[in-house]
Short mmCIF file of C-alpha atoms and ligand atoms in Angstrom, two decimals:
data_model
loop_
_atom_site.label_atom_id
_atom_site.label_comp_id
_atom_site.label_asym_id
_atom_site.label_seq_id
_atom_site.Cartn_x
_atom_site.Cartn_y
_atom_site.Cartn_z
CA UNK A 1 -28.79 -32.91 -8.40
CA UNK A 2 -26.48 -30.31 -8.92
CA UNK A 3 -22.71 -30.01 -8.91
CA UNK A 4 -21.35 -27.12 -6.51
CA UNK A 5 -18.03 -25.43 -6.78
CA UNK A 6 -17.70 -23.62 -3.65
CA UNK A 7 -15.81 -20.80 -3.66
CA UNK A 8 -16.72 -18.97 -0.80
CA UNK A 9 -13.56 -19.27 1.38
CA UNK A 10 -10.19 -20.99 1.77
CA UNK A 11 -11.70 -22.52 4.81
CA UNK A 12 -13.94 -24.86 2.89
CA UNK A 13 -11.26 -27.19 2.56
CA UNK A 14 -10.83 -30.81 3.81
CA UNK A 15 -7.73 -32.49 5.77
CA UNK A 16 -5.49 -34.57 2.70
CA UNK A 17 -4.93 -37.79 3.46
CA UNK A 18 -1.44 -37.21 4.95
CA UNK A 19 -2.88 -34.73 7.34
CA UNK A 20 -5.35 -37.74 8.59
CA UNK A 21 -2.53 -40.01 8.56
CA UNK A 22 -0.45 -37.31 10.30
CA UNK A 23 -3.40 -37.21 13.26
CA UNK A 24 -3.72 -40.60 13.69
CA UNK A 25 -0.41 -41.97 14.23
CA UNK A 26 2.03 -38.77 15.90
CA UNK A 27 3.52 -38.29 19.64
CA UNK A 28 0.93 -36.51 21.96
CA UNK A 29 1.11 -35.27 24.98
CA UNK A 30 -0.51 -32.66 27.46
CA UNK A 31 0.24 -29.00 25.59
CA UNK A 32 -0.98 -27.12 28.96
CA UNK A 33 2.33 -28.46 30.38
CA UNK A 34 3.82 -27.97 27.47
CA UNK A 35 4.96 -31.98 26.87
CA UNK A 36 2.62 -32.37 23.69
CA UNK A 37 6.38 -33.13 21.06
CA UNK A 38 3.92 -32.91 17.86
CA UNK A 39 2.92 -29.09 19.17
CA UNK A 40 6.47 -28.56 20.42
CA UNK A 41 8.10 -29.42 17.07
CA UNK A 42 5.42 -27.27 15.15
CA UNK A 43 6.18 -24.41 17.05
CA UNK A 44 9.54 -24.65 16.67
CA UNK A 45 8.86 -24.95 13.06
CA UNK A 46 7.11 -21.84 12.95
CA UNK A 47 9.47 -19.56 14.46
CA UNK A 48 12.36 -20.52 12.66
CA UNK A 49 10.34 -20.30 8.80
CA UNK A 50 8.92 -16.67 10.37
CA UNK A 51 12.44 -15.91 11.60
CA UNK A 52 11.51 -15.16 14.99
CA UNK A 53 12.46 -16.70 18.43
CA UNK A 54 9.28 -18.76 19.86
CA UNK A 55 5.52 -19.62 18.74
CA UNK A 56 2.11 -20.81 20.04
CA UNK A 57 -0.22 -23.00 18.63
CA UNK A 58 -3.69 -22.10 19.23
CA UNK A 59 -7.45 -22.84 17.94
CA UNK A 60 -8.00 -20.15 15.75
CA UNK A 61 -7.29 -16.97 13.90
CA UNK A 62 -9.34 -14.59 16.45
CA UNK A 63 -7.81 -15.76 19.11
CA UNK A 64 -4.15 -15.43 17.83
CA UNK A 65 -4.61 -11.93 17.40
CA UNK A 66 -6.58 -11.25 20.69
CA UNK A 67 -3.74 -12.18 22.35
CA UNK A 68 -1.42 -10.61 20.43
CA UNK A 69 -3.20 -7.08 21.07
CA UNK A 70 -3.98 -8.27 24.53
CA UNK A 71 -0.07 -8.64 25.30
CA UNK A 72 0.63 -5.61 23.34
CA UNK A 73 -2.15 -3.67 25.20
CA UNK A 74 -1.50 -5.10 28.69
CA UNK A 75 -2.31 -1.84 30.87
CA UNK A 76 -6.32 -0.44 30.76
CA UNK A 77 -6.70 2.33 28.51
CA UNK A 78 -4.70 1.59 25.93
CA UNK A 79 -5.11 2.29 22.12
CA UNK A 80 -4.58 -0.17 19.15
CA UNK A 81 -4.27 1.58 15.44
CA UNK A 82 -5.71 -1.02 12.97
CA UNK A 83 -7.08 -0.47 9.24
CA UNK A 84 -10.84 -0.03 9.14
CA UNK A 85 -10.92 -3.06 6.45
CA UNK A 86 -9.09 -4.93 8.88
CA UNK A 87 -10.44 -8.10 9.83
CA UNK A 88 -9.60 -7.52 13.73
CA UNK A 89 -11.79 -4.47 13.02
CA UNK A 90 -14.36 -5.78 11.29
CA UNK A 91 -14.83 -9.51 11.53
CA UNK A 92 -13.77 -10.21 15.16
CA UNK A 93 -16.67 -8.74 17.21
CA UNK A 94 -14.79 -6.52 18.75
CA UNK A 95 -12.83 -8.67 20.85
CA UNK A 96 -10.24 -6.78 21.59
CA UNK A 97 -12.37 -4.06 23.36
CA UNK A 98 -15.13 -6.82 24.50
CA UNK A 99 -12.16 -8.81 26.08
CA UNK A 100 -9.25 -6.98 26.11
CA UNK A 101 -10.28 -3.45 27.30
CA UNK A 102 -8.70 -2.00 24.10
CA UNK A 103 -9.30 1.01 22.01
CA UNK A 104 -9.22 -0.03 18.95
CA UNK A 105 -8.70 3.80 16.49
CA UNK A 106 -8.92 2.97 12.76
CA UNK A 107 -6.60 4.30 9.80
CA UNK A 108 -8.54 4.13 6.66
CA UNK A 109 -7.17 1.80 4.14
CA UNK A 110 -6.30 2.24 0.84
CA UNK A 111 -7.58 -0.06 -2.12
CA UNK A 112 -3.81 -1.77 -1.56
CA UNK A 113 -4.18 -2.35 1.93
CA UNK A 114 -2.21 -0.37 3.40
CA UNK A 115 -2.77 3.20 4.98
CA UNK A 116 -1.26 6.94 5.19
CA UNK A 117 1.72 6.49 7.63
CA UNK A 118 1.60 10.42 7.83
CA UNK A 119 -1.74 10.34 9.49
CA UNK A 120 -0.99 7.22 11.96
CA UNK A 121 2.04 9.63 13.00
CA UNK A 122 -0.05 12.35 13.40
CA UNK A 123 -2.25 10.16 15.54
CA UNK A 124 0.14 8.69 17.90
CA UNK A 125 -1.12 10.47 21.32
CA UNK A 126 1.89 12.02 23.05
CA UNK A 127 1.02 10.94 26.90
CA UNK A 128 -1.94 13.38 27.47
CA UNK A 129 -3.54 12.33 30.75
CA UNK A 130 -7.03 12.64 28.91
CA UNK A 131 -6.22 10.38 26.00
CA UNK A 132 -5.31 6.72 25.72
CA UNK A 133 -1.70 5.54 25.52
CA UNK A 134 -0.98 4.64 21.90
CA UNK A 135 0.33 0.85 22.38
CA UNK A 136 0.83 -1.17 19.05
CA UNK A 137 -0.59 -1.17 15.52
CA UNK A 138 -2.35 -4.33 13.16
CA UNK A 139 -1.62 -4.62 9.85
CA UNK A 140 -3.47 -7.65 7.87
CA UNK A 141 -0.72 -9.07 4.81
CA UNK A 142 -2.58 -10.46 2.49
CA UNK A 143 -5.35 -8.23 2.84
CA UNK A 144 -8.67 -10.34 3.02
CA UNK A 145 -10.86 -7.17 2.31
CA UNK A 146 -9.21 -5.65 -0.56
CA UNK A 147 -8.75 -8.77 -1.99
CA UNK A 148 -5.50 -11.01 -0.98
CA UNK A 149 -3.75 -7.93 -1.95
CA UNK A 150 0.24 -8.05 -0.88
CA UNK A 151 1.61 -4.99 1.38
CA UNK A 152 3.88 -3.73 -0.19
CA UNK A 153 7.39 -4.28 1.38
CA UNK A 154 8.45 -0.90 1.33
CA UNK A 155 5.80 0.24 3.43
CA UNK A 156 5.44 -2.31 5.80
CA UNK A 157 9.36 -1.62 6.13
CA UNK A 158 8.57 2.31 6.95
CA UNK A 159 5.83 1.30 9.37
CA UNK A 160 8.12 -0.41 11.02
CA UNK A 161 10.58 2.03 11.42
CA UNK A 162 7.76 4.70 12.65
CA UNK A 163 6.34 1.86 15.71
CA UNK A 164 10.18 1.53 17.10
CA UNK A 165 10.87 5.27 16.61
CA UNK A 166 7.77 5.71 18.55
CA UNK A 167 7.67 2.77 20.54
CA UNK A 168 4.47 1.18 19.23
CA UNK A 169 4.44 -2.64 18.99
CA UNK A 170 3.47 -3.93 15.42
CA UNK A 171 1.40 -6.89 14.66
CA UNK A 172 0.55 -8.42 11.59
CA UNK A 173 -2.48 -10.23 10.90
CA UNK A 174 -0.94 -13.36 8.47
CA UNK A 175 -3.74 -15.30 8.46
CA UNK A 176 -2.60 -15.98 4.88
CA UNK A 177 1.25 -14.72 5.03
CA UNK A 178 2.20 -17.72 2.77
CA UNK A 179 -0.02 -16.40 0.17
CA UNK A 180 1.96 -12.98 0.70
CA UNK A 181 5.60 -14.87 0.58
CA UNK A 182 4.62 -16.68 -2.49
CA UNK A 183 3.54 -14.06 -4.56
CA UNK A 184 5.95 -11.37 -3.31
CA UNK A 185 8.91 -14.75 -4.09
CA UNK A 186 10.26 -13.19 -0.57
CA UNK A 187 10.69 -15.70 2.33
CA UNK A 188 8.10 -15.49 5.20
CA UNK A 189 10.46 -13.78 7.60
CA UNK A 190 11.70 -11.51 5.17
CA UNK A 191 8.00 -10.01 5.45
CA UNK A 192 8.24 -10.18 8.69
CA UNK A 193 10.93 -9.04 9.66
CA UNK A 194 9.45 -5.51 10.85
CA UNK A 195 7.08 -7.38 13.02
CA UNK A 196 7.04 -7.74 16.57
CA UNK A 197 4.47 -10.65 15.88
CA UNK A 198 2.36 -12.48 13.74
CA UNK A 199 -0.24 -14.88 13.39
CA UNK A 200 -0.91 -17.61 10.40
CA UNK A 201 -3.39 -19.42 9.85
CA UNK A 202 -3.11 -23.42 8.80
CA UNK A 203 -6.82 -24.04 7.67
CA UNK A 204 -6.99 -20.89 5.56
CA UNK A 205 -5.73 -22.38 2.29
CA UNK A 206 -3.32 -24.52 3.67
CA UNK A 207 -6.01 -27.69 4.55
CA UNK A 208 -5.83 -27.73 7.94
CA UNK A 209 -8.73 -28.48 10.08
CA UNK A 210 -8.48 -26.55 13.01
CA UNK A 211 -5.40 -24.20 14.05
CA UNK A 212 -3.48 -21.22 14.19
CA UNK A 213 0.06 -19.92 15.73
CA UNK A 214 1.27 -16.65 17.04
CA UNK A 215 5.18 -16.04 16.84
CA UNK A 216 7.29 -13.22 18.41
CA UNK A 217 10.08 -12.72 21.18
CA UNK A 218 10.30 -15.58 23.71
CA UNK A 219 8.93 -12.55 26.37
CA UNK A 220 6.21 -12.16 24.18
CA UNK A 221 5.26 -16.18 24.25
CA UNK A 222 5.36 -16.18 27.43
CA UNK A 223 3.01 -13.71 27.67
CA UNK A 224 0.59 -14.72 25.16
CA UNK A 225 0.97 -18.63 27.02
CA UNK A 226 -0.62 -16.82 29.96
CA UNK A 227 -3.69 -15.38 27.90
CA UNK A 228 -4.45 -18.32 26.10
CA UNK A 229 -4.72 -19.88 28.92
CA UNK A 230 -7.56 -17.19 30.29
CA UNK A 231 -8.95 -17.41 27.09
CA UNK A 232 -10.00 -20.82 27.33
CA UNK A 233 -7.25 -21.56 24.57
CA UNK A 234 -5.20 -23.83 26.27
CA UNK A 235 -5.52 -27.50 24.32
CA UNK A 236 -4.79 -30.41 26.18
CA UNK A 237 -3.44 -33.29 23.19
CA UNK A 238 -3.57 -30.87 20.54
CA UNK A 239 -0.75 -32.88 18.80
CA UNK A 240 -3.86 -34.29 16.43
CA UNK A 241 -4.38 -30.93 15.15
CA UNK A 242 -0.36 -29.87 15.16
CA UNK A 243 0.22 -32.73 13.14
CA UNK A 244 -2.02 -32.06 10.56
CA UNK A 245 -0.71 -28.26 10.43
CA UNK A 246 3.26 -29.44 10.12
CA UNK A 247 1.71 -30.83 7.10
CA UNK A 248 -0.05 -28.10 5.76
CA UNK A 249 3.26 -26.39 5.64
CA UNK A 250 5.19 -29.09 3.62
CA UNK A 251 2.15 -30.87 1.09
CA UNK A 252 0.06 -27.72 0.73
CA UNK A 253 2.55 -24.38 1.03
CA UNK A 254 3.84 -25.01 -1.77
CA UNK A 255 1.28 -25.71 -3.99
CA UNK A 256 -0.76 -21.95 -3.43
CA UNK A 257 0.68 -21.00 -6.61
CA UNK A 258 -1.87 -23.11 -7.97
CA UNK A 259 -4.89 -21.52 -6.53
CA UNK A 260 -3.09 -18.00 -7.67
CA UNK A 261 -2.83 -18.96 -11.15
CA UNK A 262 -6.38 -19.85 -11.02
CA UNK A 263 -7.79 -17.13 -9.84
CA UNK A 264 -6.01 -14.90 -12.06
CA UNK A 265 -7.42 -16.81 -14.82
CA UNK A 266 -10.69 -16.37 -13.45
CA UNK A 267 -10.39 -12.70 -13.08
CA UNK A 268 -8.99 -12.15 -16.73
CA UNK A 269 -11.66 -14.63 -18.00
CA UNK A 270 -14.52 -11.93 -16.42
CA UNK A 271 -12.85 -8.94 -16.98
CA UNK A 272 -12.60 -10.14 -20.92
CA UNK A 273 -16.44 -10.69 -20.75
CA UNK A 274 -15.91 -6.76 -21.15
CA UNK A 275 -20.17 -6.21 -19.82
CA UNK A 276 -20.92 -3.29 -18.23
CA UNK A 277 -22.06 -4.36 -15.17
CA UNK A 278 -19.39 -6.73 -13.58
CA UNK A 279 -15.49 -5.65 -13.35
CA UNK A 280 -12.35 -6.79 -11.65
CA UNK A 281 -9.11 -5.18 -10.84
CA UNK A 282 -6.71 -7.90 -12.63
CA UNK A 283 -3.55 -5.43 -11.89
CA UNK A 284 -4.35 -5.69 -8.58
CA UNK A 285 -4.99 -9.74 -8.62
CA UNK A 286 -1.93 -10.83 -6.62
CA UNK A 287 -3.69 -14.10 -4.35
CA UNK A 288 -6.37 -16.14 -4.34
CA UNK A 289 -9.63 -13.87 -3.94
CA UNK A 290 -11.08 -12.57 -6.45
CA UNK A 291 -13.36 -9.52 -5.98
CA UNK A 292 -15.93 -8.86 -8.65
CA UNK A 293 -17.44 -5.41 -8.25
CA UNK A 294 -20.42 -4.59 -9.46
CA UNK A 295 -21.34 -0.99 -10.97
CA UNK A 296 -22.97 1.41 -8.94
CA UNK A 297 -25.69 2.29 -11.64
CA UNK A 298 -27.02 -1.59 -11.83
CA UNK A 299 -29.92 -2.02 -9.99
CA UNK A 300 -28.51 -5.64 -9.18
CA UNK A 301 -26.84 -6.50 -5.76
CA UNK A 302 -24.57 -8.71 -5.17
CA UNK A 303 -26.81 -10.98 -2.68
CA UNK A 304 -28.94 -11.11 -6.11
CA UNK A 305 -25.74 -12.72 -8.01
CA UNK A 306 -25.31 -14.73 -5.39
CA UNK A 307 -28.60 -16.31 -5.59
CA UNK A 308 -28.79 -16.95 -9.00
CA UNK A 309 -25.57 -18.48 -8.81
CA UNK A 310 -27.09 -20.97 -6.68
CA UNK A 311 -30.07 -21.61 -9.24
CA UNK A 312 -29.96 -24.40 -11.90
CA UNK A 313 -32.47 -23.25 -14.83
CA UNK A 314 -33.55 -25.97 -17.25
CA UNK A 315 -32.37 -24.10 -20.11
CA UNK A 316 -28.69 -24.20 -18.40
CA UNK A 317 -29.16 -28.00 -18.50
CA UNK A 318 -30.75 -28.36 -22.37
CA UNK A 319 -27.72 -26.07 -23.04
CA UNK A 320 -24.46 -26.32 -22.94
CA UNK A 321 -23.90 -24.93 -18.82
CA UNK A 322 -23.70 -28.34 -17.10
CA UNK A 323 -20.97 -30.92 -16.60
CA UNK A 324 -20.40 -34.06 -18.75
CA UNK A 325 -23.41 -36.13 -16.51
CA UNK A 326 -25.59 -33.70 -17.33
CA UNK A 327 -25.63 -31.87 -14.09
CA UNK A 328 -26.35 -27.99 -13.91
CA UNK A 329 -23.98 -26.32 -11.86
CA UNK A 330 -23.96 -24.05 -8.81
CA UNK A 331 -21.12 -21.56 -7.71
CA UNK A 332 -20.78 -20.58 -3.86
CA UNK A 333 -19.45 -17.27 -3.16
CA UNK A 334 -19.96 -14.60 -0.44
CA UNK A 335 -20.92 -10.93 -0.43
CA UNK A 336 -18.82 -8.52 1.19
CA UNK A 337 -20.87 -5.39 0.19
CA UNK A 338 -23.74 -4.95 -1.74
CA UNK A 339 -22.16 -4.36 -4.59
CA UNK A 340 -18.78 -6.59 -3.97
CA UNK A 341 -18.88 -10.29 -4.85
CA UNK A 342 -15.48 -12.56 -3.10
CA UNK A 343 -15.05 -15.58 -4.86
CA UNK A 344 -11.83 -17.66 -3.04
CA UNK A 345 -9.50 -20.35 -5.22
CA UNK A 346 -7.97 -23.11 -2.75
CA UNK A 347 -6.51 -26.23 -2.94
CA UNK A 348 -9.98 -28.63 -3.14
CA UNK A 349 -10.95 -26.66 -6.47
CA UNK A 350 -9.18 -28.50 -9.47
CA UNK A 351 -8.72 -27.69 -12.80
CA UNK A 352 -11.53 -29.58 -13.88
CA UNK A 353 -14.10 -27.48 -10.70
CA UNK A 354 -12.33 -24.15 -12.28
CA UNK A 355 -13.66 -24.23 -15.78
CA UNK A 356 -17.53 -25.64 -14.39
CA UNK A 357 -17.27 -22.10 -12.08
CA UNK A 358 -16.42 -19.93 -15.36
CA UNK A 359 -18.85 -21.76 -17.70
CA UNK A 360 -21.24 -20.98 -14.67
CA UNK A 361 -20.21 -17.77 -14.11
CA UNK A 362 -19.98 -16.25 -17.38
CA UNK A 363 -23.36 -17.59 -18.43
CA UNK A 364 -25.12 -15.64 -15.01
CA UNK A 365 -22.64 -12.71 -15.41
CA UNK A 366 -24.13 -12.70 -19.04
CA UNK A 367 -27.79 -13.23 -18.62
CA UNK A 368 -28.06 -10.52 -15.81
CA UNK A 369 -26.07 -7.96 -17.36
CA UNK A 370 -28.57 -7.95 -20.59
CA UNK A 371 -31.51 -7.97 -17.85
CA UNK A 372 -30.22 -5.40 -16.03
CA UNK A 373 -29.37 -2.35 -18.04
CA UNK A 374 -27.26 0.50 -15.89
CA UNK A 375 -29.78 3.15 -14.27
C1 PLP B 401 -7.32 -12.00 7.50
C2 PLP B 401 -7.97 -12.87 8.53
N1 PLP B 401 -7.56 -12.81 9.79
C3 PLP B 401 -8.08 -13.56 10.76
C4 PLP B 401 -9.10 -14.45 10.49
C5 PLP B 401 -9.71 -15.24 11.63
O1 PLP B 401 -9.44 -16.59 11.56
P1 PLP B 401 -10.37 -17.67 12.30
O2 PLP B 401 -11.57 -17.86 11.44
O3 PLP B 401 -9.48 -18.87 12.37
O4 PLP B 401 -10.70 -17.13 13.64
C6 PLP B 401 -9.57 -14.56 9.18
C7 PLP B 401 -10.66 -15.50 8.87
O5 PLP B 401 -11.11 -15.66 7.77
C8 PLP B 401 -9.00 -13.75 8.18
O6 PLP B 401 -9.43 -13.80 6.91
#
């Protein structure tokens, strides 16, 4: 038997006990009629803490923004600008052109998430009959791809300014916005403030097990009401899963500090390792990803990490790379290219699962970079 750290998301993570609690024992009601009190009061909670007048609850991350570009992008041939790291680009099967009808143009992002406002401007199409009307624009704060990075405010400011000037709608993609507000020490709807809406997630990080919720103007809700509906989104007693969310937001919120801390000290602890073949950006460490990169002149992928990762050898057990039973370990993590490894801190890893993932990972990082010399 081995011991596994997984580290591959922030989605890993199991209800606390005051979330189960929470479930068991709040008001429900029917949420298609809009009489569930445990959704009601979330919502409510939600737009005031994003600083915005109404929200919707609904099941998951993909579908919050779907709607939110399908409301934005309510007439057929219409154009969304997102990054081409984006996760609505990249990660949601095209849903917003399978479903929606929507172009969806990408700006190419920058290693800090953001992209070149000069180009988007140049891009906005000026009512040509043989181009598609320019509608909104998604930006994604923290940036899953380019690893939890923080927007920075300044720019997100200036994008906003360009979508009124030009009358684009802006989204942003917060599936981990409380990551963003507690690194940046800025409140949620100061970040947000540009936006015309947002989604956040609850079971990225915050514990949750199911759940997501879109905020904006109330003529906005009551738009997005209607497509969640079509989408199949409409819950019936989803109080269960609204009660374990409100929670999220008061137990676990305020504890992602941890999980920031601890990934930084992961990413110093490799980068110190100083080998040739692994780096990370620590400068740019602001969340709770960690992206290890791996030189383009090893032959090694990052699928072969991975694996070994996963592998217990017997000297690792005879050694010193095992816990205080005895047991090897094994690290999760996921690829994102082949040379990009994501490892994710969250709130189930403790101190204690931290240091068996370093041992771990500096003994791999180790043995494959004196295996593997650069090409
Ligand atoms: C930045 C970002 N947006 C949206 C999503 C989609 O969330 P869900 O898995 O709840 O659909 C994810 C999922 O990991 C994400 O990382």
């Amino acid at each position: 038997m081995a011991y596994i750290v997984d580290l591959r998301s922030d989605t890993v993570t199991k209800p606390t006990k005051a979330m189960k609690h929470a479930m068991v024992n709040s008001a429900l009601g029917d949420d298609v009629y809009g009489e569930d009190p445990t959704v009601n009061a979330l919502e409510s909670k939600v737009a005031i803490l994003l600083g915005k007048q109404a929200a919707l609850f609904v099941p998951s991350g993909t579908m919050a923004n779907l709607i939110a570009v399908m409301v934005h992008c309510n007439k057929r041939g219409s154009e969304a600008f997102v990054g081409h790291l984006s996760h609505i680009y990249k990660y949601e099967q095209g849903g917003a052109s399978f479903l929606g009808g929507v172009l969806l143009s990408t700006l190419e992002n920058k290693p800090d998430g953001t992209f070149d406002l000069a180009e988007l401007e140049r891009r906005i199409r000026g009512g040509d009959l043989h181009e598609p009307v320019s509608c909104m624009v998604a930006i994604e704060n923290t940036h899953n791809v380019c690893g939890g990075k923080v927007l920075p405010q300044e720019w997100v400011d200036k994008l906003g300014e360009l979508c009124a000037q030009r009358g684009l709608a802006l989204h942003m993609d917060g599936a981990r916005l409380l990551n963003a507000s507690t690194y940046a020490g800025e409140s949620p709807a100061r970040l947000v403030k540009p936006c015309d809406s947002v989604s956040l997630c609850f079971s990225k990080g915050l514990c949750a097990p199911v759940g997501s919720v879109l905020v904006g103007s109330y003529h906005f809700i009551e738009q997005a009401r209607r497509v969640r509906k079509a989408l199949g989104g409409g819950m019936r007693q989803a109080g269960v899963l609204a009660a374990a969310a409100a929670v999220a937001l008061d137990e676990v919120a305020p504890r992602l500090h941890y999980d920031h801390k601890r990934a930084r000290l992961l990413a110093t602890t490799i980068q110190g390792l100083f080998l040739k073949t692994f780096s990370v950006d620590v400068k740019g460490q602001h969340t709770n990803i960690v992206l290890v990169r791996l030189s383009s002149s090893s032959p090694l992928t990052a699928d072969a990490v991975l694996q070994r990762l996963a592998q217990v050898c017997l000297a690792e057990t005879q050694g010193d790379c095992k816990t205080p039973n005895d047991e090897g370990v094994i690290v999760k993590a996921v690829c994102f290219n082949p040379k990009t490894i994501r490892f994710t801190l969250h709130h189930d890893i403790t101190d204690e699962d931290l240091w068996l993932a370093i041992m771990k990972i500096v003994y791999v990082f180790k043995e494959l970079d004196a295996a593997n010399p650069l090409k």
